[in-house]
CSV table of C-alpha atoms in Angstrom, one decimal:
chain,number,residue,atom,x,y,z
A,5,UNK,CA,110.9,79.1,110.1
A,6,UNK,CA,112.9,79.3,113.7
A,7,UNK,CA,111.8,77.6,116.6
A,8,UNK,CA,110.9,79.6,119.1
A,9,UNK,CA,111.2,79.1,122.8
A,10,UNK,CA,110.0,81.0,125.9
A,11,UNK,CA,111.5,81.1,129.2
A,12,UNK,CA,108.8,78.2,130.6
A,13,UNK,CA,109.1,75.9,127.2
A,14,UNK,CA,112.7,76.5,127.3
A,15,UNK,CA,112.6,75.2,131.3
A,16,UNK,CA,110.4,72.7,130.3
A,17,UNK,CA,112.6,70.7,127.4
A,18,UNK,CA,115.4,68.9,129.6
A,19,UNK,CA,115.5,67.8,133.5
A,20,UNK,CA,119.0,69.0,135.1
A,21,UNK,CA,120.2,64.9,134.9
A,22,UNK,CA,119.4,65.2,130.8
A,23,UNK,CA,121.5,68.4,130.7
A,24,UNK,CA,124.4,67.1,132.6
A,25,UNK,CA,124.1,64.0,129.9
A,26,UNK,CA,124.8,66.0,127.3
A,27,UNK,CA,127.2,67.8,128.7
A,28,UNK,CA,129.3,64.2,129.2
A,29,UNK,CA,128.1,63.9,125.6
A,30,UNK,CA,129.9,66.6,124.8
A,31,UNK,CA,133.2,66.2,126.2
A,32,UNK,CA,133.1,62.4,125.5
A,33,UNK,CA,133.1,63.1,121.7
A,34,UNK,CA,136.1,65.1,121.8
A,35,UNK,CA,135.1,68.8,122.2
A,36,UNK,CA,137.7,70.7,123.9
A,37,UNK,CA,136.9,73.4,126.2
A,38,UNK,CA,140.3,74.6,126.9
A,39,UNK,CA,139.7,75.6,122.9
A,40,UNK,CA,136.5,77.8,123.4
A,41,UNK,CA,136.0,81.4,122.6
A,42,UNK,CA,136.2,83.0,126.0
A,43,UNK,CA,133.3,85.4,126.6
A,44,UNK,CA,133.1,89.1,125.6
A,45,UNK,CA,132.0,91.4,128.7
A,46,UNK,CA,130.7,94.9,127.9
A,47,UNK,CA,130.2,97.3,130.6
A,48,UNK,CA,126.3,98.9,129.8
A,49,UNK,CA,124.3,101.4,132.0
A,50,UNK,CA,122.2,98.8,133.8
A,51,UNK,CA,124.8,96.4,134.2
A,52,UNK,CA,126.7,93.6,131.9
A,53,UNK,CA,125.8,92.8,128.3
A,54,UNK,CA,127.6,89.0,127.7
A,55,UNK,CA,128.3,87.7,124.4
A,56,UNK,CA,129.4,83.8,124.7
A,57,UNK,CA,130.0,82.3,121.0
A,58,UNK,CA,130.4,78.6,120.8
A,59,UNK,CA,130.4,76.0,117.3
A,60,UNK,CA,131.2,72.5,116.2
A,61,UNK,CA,131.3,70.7,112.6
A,62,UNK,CA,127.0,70.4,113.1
A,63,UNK,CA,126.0,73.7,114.9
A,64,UNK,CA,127.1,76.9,116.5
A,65,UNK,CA,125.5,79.2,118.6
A,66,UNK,CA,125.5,82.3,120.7
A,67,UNK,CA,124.0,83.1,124.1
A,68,UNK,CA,123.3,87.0,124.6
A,69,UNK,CA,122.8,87.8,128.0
A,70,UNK,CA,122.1,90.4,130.5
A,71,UNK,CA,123.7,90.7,134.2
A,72,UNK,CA,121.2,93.5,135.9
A,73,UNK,CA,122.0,93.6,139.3
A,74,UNK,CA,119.2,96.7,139.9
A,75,UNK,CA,116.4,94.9,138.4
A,76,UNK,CA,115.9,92.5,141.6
A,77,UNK,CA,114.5,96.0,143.0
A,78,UNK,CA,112.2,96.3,140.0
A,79,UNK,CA,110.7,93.0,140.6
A,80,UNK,CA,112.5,91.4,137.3
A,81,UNK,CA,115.4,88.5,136.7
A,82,UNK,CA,119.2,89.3,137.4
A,83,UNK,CA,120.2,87.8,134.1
A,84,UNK,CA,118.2,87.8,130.9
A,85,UNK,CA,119.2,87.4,127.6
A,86,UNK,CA,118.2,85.1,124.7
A,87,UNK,CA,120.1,81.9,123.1
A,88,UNK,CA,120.6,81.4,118.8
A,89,UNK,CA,121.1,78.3,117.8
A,90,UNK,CA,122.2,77.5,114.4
A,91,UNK,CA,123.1,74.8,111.6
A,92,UNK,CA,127.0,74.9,111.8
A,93,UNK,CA,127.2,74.4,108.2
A,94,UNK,CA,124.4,77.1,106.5
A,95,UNK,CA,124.6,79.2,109.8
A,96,UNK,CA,120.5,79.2,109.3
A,97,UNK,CA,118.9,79.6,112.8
A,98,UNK,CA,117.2,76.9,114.6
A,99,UNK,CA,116.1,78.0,117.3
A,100,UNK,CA,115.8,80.8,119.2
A,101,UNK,CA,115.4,80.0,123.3
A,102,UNK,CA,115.0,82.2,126.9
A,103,UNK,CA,119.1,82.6,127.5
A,104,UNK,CA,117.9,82.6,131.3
A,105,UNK,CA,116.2,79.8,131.2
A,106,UNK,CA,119.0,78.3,129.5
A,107,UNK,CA,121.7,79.5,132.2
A,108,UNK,CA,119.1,78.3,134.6
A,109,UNK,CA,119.6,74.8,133.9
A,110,UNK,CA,123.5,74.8,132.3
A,111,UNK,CA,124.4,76.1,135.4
A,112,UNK,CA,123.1,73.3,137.8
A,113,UNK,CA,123.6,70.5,134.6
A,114,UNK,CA,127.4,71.6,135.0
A,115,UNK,CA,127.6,71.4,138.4
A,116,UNK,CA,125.4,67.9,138.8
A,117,UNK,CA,127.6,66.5,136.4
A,118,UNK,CA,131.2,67.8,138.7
A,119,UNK,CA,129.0,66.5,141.4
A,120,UNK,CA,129.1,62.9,139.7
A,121,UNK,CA,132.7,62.3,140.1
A,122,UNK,CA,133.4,64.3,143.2
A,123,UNK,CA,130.3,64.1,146.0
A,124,UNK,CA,130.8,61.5,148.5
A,125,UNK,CA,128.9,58.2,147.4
A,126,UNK,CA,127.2,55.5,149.3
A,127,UNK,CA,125.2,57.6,151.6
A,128,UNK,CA,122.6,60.6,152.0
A,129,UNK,CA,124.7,63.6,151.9
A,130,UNK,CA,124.5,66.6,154.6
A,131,UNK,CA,124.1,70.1,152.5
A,132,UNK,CA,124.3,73.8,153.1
A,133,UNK,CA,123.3,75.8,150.1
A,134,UNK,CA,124.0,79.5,150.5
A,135,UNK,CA,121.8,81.8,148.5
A,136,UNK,CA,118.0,81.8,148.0
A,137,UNK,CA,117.8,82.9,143.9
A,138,UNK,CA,116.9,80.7,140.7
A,139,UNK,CA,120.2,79.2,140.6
A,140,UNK,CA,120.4,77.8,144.3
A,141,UNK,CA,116.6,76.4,143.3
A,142,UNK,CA,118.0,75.2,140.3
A,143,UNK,CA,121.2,73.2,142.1
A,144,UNK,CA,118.8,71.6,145.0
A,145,UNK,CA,116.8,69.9,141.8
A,146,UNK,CA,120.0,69.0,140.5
A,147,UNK,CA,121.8,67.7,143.2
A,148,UNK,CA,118.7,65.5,143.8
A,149,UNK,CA,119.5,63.8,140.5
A,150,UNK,CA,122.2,62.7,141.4
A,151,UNK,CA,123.0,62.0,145.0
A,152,UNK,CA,120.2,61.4,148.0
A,153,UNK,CA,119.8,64.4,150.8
A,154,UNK,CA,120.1,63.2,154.3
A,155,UNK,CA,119.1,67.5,155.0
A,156,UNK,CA,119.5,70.7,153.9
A,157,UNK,CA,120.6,73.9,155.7
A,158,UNK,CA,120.1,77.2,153.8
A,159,UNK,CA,122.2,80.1,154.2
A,160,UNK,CA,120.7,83.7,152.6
A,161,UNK,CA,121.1,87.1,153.2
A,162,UNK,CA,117.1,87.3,153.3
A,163,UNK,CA,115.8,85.3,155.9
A,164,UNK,CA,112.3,84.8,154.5
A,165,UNK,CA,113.8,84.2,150.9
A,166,UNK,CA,116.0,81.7,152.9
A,167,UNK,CA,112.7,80.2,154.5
A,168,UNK,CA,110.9,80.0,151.5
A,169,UNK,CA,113.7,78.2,149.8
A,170,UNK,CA,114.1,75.9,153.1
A,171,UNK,CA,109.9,75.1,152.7
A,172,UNK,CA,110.9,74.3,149.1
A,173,UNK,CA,112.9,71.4,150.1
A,174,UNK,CA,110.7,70.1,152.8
A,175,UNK,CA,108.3,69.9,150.3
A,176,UNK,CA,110.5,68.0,148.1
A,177,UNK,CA,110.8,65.6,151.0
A,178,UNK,CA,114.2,66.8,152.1
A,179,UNK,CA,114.5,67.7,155.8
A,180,UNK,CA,115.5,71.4,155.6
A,181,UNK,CA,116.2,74.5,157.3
A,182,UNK,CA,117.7,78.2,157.8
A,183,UNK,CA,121.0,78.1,159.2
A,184,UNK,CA,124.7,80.4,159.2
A,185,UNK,CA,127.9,79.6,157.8
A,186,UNK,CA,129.8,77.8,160.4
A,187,UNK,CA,127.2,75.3,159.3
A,188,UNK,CA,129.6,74.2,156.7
A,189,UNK,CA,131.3,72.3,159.4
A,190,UNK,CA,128.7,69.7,159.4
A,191,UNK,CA,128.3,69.6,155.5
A,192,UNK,CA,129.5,66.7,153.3
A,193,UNK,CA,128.5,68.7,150.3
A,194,UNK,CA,128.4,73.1,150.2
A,195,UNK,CA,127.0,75.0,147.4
A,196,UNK,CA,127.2,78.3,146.9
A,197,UNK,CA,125.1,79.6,144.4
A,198,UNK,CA,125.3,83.9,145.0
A,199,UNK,CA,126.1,87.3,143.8
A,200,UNK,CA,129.0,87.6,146.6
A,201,UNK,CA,132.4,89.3,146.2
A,202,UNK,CA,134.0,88.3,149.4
A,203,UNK,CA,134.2,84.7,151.1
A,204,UNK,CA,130.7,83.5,152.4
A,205,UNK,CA,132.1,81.5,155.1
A,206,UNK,CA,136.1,79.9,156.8
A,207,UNK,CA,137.2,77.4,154.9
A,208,UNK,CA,139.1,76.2,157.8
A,209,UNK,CA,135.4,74.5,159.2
A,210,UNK,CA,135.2,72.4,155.6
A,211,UNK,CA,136.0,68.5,156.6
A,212,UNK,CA,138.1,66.6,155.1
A,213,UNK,CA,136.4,65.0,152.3
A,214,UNK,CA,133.7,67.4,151.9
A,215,UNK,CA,133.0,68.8,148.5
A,216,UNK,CA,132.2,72.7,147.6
A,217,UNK,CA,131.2,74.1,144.8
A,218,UNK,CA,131.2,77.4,143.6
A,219,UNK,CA,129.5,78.8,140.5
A,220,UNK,CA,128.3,82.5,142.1
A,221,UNK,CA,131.2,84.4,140.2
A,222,UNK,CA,132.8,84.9,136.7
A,223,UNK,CA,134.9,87.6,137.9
A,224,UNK,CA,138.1,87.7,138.4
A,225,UNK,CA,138.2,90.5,141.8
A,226,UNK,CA,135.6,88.5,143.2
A,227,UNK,CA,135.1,85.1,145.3
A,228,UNK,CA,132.7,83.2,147.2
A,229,UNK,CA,135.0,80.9,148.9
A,230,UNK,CA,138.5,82.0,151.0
A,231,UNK,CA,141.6,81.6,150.6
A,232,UNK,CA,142.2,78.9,153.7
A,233,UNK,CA,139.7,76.5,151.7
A,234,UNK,CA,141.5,77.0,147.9
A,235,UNK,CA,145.0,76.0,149.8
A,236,UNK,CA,143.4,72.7,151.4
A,237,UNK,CA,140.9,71.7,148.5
A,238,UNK,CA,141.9,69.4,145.4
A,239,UNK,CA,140.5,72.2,142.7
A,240,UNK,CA,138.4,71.2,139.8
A,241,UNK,CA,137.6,73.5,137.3
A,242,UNK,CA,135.8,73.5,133.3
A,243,UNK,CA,138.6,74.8,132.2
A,244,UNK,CA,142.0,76.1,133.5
A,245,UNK,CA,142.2,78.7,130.9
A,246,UNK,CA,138.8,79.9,131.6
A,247,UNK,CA,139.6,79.8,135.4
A,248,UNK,CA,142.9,81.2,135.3
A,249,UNK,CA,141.2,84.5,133.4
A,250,UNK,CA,137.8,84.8,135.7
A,251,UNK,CA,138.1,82.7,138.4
A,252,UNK,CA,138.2,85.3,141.4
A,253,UNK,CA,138.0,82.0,143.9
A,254,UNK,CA,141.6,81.0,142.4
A,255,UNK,CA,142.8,84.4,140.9
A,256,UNK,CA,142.8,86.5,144.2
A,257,UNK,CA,144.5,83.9,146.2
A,258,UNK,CA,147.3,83.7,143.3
A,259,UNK,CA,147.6,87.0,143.4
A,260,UNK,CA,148.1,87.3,147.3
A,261,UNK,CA,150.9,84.4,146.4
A,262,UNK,CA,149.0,81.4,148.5
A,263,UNK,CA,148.9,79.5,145.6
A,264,UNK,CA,150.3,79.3,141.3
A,265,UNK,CA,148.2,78.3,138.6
A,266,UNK,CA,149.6,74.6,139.5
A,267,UNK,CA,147.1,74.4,142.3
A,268,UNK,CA,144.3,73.0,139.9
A,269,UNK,CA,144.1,69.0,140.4
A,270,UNK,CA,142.0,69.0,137.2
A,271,UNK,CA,139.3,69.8,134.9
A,272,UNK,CA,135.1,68.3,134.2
A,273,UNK,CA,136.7,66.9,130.8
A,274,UNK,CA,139.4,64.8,133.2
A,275,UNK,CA,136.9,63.4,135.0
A,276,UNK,CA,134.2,62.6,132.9
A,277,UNK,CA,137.7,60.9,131.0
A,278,UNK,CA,138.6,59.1,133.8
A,279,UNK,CA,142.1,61.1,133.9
A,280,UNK,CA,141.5,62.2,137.2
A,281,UNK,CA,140.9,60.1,140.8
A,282,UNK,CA,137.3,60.5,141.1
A,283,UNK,CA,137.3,60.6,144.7
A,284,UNK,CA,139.7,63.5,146.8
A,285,UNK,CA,142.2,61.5,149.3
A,286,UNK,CA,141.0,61.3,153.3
A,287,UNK,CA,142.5,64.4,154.1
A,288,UNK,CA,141.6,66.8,151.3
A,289,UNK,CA,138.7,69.0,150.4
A,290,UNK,CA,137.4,69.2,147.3
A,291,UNK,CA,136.7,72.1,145.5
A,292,UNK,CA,135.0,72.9,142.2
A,293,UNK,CA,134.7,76.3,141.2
A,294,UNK,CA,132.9,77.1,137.5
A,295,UNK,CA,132.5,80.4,135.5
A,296,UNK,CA,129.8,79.2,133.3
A,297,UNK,CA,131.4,78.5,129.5
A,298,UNK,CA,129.7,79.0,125.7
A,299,UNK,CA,130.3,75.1,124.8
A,300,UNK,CA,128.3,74.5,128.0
A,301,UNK,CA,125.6,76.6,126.4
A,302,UNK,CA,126.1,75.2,123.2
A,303,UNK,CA,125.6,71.4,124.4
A,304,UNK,CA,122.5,72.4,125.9
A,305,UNK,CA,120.8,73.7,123.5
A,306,UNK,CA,121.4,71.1,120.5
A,307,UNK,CA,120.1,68.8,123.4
A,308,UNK,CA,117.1,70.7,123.8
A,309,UNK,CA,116.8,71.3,120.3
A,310,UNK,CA,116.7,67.6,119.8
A,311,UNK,CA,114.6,67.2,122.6
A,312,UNK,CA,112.0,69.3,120.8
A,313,UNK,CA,111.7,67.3,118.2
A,314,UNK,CA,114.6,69.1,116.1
A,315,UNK,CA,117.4,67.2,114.3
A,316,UNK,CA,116.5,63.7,115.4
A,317,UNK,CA,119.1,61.8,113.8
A,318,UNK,CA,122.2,64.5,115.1
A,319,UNK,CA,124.5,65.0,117.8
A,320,UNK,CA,127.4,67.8,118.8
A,321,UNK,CA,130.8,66.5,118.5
A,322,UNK,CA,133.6,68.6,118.0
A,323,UNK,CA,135.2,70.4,114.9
């Protein structure tokens, strides 16, 4: 019989350092994201309905998810969906977990593990974390696994969801508070974790040797970071194909003809690889900007399948 997870089991299976673990896993035996299926978008009434497909030699898998922007009025999630997994041989389900639960965690997990290779080391860092929803939660937990917090300044459109998120990480023992963009000027780390279409803040104020991340966006008209900032920053992405089709944060500056498709310094599999200097020269921003990807889904699930007590003695590794 399938497994079956809900959205606080699901949460509950892997902390956001186990995730990014797998992740490495992942790439580390091989699997190639420039190679996965890119997703399917289908415009629907009450928003986006997402279909991200994803298999190696020992499983496959498909996240179906929802992109409601109304329902934050109706007191329900922004993205919802659900998350098969399946053996990759017999294509018999698994398991059968919350998708945004699952996007939850993958999210930060991807980010944490950028974050790894390209945050300053050796000291506390300053942060500004724009946005106030699960996923700017979700990347303060992670960015705690792996690097210390000297303070945190949060950016929102609400200012009691701001607040509340602010309290969150004082409570967490990280000095915190409400702040406005040209905080970024103090940051050594920016996170921007929204639903924006336009630039939350000058890129110009960025110092040299700070590192911002973007994960807000999968489209290709939209952007949370400006054009000033792509130009300066050494770009990492999860993939340049993936980027180069929904990367707004690259795409509209490209089309504007700021910058080609040469402009990216390098990808999450490069780094965790070692192809890449993990640390962006003096001078230089760094930047990485992700779209969220199925293999990225798919690692995270055979991980929390395992951690469930599923398919002890197997791993992902790639066809």
């Amino acid at each position: 019989m399938i497994a079956q997870f809900t959205a606080q089991e699901t949460a509950a299976l892997l902390t956001p350092a186990e995730a990014a673990d797998a992740l490495a896993d992942a790439l580390r035996a091989g699997l190639d994201p420039e190679s996965c299926p890119q997703r399917t978008a289908l415009p629907v009434p009450g928003g986006e309905l997402l279909l991200m497909p994803a298999a190696t030699q020992e499983y496959a898998g498909v996240k179906i998810a929802g992109v409601a922007p109304g329902n934050a009025a109706l007191g329900l999630p922004r993205i919802t969906g659900s998350y098969l997994l399946l053996d990759g041989l017999t294509l018999r389900p698994l398991a059968l977990f919350d998708g945004a639960a699952l996007t939850a965690l993958r999210t930060p997990a991807v980010s944490a593990l950028a974050l790894r290779y390209l945050a300053p080391a050796g000291r506390p860092l300053r942060l500004v974390l724009f946005g106030a929803g699960p996923q700017a939660y979700g990347h303060l937990e992670a960015v705690r696994a792996v690097r210390g917090l000297a303070g945190a300044v949060v950016v929102a459109r609400t200012p009691a969801a701001g607040e509340r998120l602010a309290a969150h990480a004082r409570a967490l023992g990280v000095p915190a508070r409400t702040g406005s963009p040209a905080d970024v000027a103090d940051a050594d780390l920016v996170l921007c974790c929204t639903t924006a279409r336009q630039p939350l803040f000058d890129g110009r104020l960025v110092a040299p040797g700070a590192t911002v991340v973007a994960v807000g966006s999968h489209e290709p008209d939209a952007r949370e970071t400006d054009t000033a900032l792509v130009r300066r920053a050494a770009v990492y992405v999860e993939s340049r194909a993936a980027a180069l089709r929904e990367a707004g944060d690259l795409l509209v500056p490209e089309a504007e003809g700021a910058l080609g498709p040469g402009h990216i310094s390098g990808t999450l599999a490069d780094l965790v690889a070692g192809r890449m200097p993990a640390a962006a020269a003096a001078g230089c921003p760094q930047l990485f900007k992700s779209v969220g990807m199925a293999w990225e889904d798919l690692a995270v699930a055979v991980a929390m399948y395992r951690a469930a007590g599923g398919a002890t003695a197997r791993g992902i590794s790639a066809t």
